[in-house]
Coordinates of C-alpha atoms in Angstrom, one line a residue:
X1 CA 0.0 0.0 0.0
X2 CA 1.1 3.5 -0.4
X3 CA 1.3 6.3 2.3
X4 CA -2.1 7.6 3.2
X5 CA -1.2 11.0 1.9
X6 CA -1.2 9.6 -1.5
X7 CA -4.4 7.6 -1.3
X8 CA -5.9 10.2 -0.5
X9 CA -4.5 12.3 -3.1
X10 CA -5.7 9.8 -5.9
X11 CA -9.0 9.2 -4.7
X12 CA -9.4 13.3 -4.6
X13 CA -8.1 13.8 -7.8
X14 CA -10.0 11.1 -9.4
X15 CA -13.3 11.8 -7.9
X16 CA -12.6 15.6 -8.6
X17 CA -11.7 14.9 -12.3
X18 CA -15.1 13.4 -12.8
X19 CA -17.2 16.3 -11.6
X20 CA -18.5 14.0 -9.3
X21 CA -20.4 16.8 -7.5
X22 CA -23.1 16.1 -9.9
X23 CA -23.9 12.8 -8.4
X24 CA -27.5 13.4 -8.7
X25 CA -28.0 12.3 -12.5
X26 CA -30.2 10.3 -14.1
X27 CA -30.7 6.7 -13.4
X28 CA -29.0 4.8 -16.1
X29 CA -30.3 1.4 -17.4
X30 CA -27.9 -1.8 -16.1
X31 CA -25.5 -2.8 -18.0
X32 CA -26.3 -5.6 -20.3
X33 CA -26.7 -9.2 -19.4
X34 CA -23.7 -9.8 -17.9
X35 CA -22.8 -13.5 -16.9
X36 CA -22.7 -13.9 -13.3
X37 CA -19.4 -15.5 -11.8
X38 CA -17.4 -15.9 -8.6
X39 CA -14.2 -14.7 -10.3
X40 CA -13.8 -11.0 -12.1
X41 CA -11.3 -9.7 -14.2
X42 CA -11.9 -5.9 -14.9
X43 CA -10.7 -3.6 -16.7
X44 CA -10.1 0.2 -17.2
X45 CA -8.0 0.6 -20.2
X46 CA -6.9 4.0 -22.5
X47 CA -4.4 2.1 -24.8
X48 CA -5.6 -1.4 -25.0
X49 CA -2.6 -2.5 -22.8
X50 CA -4.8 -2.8 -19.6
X51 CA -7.6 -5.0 -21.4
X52 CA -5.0 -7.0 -23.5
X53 CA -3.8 -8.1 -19.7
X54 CA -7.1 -8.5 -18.9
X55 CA -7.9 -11.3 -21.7
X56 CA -4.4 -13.1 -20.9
X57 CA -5.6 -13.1 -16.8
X58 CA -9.1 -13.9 -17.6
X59 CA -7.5 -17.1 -20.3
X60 CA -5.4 -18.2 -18.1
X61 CA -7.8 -18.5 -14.9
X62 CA -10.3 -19.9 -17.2
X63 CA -8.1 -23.0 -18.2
X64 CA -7.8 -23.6 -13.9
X65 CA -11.7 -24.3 -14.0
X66 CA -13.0 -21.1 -12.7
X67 CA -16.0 -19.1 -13.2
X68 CA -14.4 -16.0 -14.6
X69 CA -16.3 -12.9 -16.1
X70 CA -13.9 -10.3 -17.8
X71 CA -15.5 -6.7 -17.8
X72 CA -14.6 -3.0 -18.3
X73 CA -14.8 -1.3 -15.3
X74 CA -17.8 0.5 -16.2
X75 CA -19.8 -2.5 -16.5
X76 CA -19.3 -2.9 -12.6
X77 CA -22.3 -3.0 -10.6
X78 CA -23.1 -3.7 -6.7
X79 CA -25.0 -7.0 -7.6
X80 CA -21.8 -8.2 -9.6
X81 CA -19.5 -7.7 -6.4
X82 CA -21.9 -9.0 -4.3
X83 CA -22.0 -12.1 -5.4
X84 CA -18.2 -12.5 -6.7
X85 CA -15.5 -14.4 -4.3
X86 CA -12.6 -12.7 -6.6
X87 CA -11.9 -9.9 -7.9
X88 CA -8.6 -9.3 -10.2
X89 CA -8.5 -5.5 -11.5
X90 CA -6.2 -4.1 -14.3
X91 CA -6.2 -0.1 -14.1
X92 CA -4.4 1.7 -16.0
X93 CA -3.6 5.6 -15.5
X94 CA -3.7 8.4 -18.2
X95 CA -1.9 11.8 -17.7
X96 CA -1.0 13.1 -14.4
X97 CA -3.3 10.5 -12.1
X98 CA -6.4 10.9 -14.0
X99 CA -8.6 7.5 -14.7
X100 CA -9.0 6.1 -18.5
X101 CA -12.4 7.5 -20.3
X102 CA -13.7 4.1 -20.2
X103 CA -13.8 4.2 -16.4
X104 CA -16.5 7.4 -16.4
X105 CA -19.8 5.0 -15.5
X106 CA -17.7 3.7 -12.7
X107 CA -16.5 6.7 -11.5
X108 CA -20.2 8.1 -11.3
X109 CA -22.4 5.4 -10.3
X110 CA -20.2 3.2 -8.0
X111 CA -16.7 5.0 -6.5
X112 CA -18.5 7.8 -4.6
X113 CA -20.3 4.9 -2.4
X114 CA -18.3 1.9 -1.7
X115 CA -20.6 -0.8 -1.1
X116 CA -19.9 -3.7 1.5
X117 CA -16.8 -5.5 0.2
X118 CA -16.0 -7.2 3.1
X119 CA -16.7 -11.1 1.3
X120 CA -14.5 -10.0 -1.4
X121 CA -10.5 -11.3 -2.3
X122 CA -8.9 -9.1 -4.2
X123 CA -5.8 -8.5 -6.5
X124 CA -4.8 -5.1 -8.2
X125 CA -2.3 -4.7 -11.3
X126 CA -1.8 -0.6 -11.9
X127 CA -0.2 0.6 -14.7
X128 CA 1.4 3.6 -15.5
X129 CA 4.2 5.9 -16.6
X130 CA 6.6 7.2 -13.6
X131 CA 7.8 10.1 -15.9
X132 CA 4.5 11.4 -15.3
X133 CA 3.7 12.9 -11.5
X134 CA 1.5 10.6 -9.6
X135 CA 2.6 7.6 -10.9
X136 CA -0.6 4.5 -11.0
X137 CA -2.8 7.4 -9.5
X138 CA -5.2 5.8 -10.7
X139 CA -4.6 2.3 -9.5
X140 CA -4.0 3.4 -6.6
X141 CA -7.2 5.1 -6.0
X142 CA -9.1 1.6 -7.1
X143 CA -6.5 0.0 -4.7
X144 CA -7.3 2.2 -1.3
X145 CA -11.4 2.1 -3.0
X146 CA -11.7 -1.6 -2.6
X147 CA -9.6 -1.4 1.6
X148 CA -12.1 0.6 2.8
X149 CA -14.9 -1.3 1.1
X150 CA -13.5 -4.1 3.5
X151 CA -11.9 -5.8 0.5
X152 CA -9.3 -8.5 1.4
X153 CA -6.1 -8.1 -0.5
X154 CA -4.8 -11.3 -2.1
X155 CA -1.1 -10.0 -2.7
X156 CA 0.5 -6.6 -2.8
X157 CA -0.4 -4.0 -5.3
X158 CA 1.3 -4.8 -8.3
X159 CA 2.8 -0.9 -10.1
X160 CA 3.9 -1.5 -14.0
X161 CA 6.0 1.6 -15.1
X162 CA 5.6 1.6 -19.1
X163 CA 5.1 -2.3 -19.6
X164 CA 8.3 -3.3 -17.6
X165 CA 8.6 -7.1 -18.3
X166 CA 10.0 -7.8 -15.1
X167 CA 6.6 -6.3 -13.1
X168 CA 4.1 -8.2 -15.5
X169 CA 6.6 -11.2 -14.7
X170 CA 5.8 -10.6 -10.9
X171 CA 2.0 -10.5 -11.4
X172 CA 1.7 -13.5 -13.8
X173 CA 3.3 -15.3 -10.0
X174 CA 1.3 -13.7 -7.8
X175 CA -1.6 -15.1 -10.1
X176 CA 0.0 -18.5 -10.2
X177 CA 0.6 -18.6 -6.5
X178 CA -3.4 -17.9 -5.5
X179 CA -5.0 -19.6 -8.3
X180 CA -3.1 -22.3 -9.6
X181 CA -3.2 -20.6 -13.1
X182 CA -0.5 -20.8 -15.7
X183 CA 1.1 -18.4 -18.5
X184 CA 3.4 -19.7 -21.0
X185 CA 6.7 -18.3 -20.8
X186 CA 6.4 -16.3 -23.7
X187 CA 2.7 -14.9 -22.9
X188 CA 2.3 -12.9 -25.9
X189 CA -1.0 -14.0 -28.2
X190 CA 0.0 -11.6 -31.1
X191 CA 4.3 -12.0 -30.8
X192 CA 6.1 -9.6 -32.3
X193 CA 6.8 -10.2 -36.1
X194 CA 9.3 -8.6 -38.7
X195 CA 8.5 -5.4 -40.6
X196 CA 10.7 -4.3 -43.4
X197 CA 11.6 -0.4 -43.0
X198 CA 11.2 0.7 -46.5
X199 CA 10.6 4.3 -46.7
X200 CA 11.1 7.3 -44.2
X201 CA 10.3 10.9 -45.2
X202 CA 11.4 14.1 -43.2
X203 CA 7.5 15.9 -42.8
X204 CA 8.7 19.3 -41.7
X205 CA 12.2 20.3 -42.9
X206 CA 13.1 23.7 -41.6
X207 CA 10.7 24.1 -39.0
X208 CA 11.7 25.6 -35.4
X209 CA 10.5 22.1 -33.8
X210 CA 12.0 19.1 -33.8
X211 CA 12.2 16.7 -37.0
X212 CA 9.4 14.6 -37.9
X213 CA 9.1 11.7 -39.8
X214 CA 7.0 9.4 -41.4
X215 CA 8.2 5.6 -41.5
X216 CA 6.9 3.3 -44.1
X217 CA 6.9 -0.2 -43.2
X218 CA 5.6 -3.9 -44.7
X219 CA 5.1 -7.2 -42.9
X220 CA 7.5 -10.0 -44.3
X221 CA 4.3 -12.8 -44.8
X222 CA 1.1 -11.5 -45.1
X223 CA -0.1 -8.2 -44.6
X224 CA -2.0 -8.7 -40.7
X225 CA -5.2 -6.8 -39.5
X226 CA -6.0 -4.1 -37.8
X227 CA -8.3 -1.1 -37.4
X228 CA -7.8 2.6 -37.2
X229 CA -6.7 3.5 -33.7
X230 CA -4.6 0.4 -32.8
X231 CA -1.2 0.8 -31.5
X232 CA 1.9 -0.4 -33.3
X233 CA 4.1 -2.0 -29.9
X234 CA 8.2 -1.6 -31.1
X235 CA 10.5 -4.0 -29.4
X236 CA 13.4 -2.1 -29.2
X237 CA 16.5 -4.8 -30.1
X238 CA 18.6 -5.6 -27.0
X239 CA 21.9 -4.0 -28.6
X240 CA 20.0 -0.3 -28.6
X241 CA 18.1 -0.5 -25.1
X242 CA 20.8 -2.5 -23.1
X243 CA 18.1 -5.0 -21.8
X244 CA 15.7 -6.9 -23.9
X245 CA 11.7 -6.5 -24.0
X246 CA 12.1 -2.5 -24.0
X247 CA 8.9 -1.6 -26.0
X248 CA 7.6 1.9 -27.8
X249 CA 3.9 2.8 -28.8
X250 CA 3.4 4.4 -31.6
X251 CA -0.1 5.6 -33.1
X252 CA -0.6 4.0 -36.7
X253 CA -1.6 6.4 -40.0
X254 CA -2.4 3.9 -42.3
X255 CA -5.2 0.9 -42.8
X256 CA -4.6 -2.5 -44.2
X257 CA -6.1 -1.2 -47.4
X258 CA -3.2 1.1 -47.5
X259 CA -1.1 -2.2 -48.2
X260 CA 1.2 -1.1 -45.5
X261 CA 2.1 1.0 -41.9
X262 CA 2.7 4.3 -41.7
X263 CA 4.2 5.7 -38.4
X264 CA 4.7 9.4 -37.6
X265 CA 7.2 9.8 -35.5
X266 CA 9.2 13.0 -34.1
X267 CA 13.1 12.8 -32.6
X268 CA 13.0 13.1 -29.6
X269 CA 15.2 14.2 -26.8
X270 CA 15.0 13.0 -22.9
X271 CA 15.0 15.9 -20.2
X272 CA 18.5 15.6 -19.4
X273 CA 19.2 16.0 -23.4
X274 CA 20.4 12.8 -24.4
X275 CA 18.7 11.5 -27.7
X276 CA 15.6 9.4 -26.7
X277 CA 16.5 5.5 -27.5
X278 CA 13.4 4.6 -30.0
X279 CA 13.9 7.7 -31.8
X280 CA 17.0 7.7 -32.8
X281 CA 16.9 4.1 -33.4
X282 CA 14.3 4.6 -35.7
X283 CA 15.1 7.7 -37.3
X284 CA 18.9 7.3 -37.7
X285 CA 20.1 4.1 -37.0
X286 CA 17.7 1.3 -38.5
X287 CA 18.6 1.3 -42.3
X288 CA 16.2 1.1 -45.2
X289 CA 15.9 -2.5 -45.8
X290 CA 16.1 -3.5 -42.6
X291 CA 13.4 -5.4 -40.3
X292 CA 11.7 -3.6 -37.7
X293 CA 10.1 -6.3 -34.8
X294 CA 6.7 -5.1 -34.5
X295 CA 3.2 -6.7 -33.1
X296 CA -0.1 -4.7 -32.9
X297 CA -2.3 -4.1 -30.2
X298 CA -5.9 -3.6 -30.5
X299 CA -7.2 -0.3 -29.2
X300 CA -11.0 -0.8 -28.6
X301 CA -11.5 2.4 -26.6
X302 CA -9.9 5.1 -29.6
X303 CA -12.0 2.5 -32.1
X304 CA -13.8 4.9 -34.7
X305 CA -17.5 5.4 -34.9
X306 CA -20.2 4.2 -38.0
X307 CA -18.8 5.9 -40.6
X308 CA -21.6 7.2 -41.4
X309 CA -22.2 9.4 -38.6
X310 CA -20.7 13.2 -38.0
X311 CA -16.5 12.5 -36.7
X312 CA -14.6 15.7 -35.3
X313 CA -10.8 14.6 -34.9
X314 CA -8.6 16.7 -33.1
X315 CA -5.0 17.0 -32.5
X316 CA -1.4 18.2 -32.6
X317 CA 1.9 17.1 -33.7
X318 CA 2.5 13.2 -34.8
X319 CA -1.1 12.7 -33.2
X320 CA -2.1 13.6 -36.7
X321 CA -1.4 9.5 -37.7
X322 CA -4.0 8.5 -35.3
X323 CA -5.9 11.1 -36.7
X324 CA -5.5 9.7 -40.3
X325 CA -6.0 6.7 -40.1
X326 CA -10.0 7.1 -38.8
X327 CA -10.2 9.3 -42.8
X328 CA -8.3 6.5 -44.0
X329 CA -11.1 3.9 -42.7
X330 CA -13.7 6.2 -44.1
X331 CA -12.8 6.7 -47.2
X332 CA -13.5 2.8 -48.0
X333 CA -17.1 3.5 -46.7
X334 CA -19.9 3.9 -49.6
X335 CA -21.2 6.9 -48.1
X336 CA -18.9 8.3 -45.0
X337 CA -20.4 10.9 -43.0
X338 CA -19.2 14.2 -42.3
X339 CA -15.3 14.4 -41.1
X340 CA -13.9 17.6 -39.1
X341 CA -10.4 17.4 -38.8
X342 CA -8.9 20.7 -36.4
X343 CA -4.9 20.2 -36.2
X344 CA -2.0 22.2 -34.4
X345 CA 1.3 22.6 -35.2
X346 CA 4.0 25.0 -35.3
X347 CA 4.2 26.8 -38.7
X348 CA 2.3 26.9 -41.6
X349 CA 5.1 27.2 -44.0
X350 CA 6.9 24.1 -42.9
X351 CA 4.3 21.8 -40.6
X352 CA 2.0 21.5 -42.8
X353 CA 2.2 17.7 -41.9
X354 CA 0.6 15.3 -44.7
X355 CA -1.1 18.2 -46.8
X356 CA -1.3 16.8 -50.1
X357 CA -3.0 13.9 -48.4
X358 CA -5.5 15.9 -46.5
X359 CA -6.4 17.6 -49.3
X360 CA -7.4 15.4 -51.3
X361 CA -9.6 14.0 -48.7
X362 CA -11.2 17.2 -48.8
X363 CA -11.7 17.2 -52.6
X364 CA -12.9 13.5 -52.6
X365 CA -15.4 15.0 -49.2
X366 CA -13.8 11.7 -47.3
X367 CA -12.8 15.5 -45.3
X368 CA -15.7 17.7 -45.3
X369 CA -13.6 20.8 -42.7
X370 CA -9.9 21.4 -42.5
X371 CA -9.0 23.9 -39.9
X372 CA -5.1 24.6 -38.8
X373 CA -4.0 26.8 -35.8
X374 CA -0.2 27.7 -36.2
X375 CA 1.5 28.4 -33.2
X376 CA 5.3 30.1 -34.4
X377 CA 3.4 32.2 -37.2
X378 CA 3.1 35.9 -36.8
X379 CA -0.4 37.3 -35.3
X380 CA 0.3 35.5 -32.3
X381 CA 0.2 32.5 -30.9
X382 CA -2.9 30.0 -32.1
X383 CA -3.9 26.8 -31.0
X384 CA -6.3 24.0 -31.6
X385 CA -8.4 25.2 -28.2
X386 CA -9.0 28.6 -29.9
X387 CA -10.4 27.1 -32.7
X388 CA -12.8 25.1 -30.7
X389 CA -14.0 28.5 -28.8
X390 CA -14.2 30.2 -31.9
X391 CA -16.3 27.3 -33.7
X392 CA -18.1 26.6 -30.6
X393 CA -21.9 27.2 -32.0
X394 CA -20.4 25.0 -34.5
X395 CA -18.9 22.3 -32.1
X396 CA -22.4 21.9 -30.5
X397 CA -24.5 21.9 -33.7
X398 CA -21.8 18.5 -34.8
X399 CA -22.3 16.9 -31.1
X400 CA -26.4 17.2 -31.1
X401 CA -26.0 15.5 -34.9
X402 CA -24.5 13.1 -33.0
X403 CA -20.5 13.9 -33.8
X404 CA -17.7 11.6 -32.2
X405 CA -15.1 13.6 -31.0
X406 CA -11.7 12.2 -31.2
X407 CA -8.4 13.7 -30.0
X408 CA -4.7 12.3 -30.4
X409 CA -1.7 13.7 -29.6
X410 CA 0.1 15.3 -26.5
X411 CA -0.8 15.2 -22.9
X412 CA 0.6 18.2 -21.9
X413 CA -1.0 21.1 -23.4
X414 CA -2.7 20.2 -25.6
X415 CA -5.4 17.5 -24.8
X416 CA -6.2 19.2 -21.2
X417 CA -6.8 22.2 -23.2
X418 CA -8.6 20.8 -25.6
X419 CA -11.0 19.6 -22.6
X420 CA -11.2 22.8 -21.1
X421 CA -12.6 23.9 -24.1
X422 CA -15.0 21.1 -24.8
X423 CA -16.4 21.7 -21.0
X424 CA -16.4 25.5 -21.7
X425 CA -18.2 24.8 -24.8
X426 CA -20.7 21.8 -23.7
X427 CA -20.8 21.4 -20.2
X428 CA -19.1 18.8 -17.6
X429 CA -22.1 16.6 -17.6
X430 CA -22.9 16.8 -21.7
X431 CA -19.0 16.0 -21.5
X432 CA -19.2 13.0 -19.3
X433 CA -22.6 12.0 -20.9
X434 CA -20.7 11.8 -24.2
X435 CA -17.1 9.9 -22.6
X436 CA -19.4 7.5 -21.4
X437 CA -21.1 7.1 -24.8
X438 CA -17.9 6.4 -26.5
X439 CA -18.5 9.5 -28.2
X440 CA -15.4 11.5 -26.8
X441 CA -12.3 9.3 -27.2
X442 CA -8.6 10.1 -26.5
X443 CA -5.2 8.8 -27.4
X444 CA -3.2 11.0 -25.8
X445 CA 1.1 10.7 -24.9

């Protein structure tokens, strides 16, 4: 357990992120039928990571005999813990201690009023970043949640900075010791596979930011599946990160229909000004011609809409290849619905990141809006959050036609601006009403 200080910190944060002061909504409908059983495996996921742990947990207790009932988090209810003997939870944390949008029906309808969990064992895996303050502030709300529910902890709370293989390792025996389940040693259901590198453009030469690149890459065998919004997972090769199983996420800009994998990717540089390892790896080191070792990981919750309905994408920097990717899905639709794309970056005359692509999505009407806020270009400073003010009649005309709104790109700055905005602009219960809809998605890094 952590110090109490930072229990209480999470839980605060997290039920103050939610705007839980407006506890006295609506009643919502149940979830669906969900299958009653003594073991649960639940998730709250932003990336995929969290519910792709939640499958291999929920597998591998299955294959033991147990009931077992995997679940978002959201899908949680009183009468589901009340009857349950076990209860394994996979949390992950997004930005600085805030809970993954999935979790919103949770964080309304159950975390302000513990119920009696006194009957219940319990077992908590929290995964996080610990470059970010508040490291698993999420998890570690859930964790001090369920003690003073009267929860019964089955092992120590497990903390995962970034995927470490060595924490996973320690959960998968924890698991093993109180259940009796096994994982294979190499517990990966989609291994990593070789991708050739066979193209890499510079996007922005000259601009006052850093360099950014697209990477064009091709599976050696058949070309896999995937959807718009799932994550390619790099292994980084031993020789580069000085340990193996070092892996990098990276947003994908193409479709399968594309006939290949298009990462946007910008150098990086770590705070105390060394070249970031995947970056320069990537961008410098790995040769054209050369294999890249590559898996993809679904991403259910940044999934894109019917493409028929309204989509407003929104974003900065390399977000702009998770952003392309949703057009890319839509333009194999017969009749896509209206697309608003509203993009940041630094100046028009050299960020002008995939223009000939966007615009012909906007000829075609795959792209029915284009707007671009430059922040380097004389006039002042302008950003994708001034945009949304200045639309806003415009915003809430797209959401009550029953617009997704997407966002990709960076955590800081952007994206909590961008939600500052969208509050401003719609309200915090129209903005909760629409994260727990699946109609405001976020990929954000």
């Amino acid at each position: 357990m952590i110090p109490m200080g930072g229990e209480l910190w999470a839980a605060t944060a997290v039920l103050a992120w939610a705007g839980l002061t407006a506890w006295s909504l609506r009643p919502r409908p149940a979830p669906g039928a969900i299958a009653e059983a003594a073991t649960l495996v639940v998730h709250a996921s932003q990336t995929g990571s969290a519910e792709a742990l939640a499958e291999e947990t929920a597998t591998a207790l299955s294959a033991t005999g147990l009931s077992v009932q995997r679940l978002g988090l959201s899908q949680l209810t009183p009468e589901l813990l009340a009857k349950a003997e076990r209860l394994f939870l996979i949390a992950a944390t997004t930005g600085e201690g805030d809970a993954p949008d999935e979790a919103t029906g949770f964080l309304r309808r159950l975390m302000p009023t513990p119920p009696d969990l006194s009957h219940l064992q319990v077992g908590v895996l929290a995964l996080g970043d610990s470059s970010y303050g508040h490291y698993c502030g999420f998890g570690r709300a859930l964790d001090s949640w369920l003690a003073r529910a009267g929860a019964t902890a089955l092992f120590d709370r497990v903390e995962v900075d970034r995927l470490d293989p060595g924490a996973l390792a320690h959960w998968r025996h924890q698991l093993t010791a109180v259940t009796g389940a096994t994982f294979a040693r190499e517990t990966r259901s989609r291994p990593h596979r070789p991708w050739r590198l066979e193209r890499r453009a510079h996007l922005n030469p000259g601009s006052p930011g850093r360099p950014v690149y697209r990477l064009r890459l091709r599976p050696i065998g058949d070309m896999p599946d995937w959807r718009a919004g799932d994550v390619a997972e790099v292994e980084l090769p031993e020789a580069v990160a000085g340990q193996p199983g070092q892996l990098r996420d990276y947003s994908i800009a193409t479709v399968p229909a594309d006939r290949a994998m298009d990462l946007i990717i910008r150098e990086t540089v770590r705070p105390d000004g060394t070249p970031g390892l995947a970056s320069t790896w990537l961008l410098d080191r790995c040769r054209i011609g050369e294999t890249v070792p590559l898996r993809i990981r679904p991403n259910r919750t940044f999934h894109g809409p019917d493409a028929t309905g309204p989509l407003i994408l929104i974003g900065n920097g390399t977000g702009l290849g998770g952003l392309v990717a949703h057009l890319s899905e839509r333009a194999r639709a017969a009749k896509p619905g209206p697309a608003w794309l509203v993009f940041g970056e630094r100046t028009a005359a050299h960020d002008a990141l995939l223009d000939q692509r966007l615009q012909g999505w906007l000829a075609s009407g795959v792209l029915t809006r284009l707007d671009r806020a430059f922040s380097r270009d004389k006039g002042g400073a302008r950003y994708v959050q001034d945009i949304l003010q200045a639309e806003a009649d415009t915003v809430r005309d797209w959401v009550e036609r029953g617009a997704t709104i997407m966002v990709c790109g960076s955590l800081k700055g952007m994206a909590p601006a961008v939600h500052a905005a969208l509050r401003d602009i719609l309200d915090e219960d129209r903005l909760l009403d629409l994260r727990e809809a699946g109609r405001y998605r976020r990929d954000v890094y």
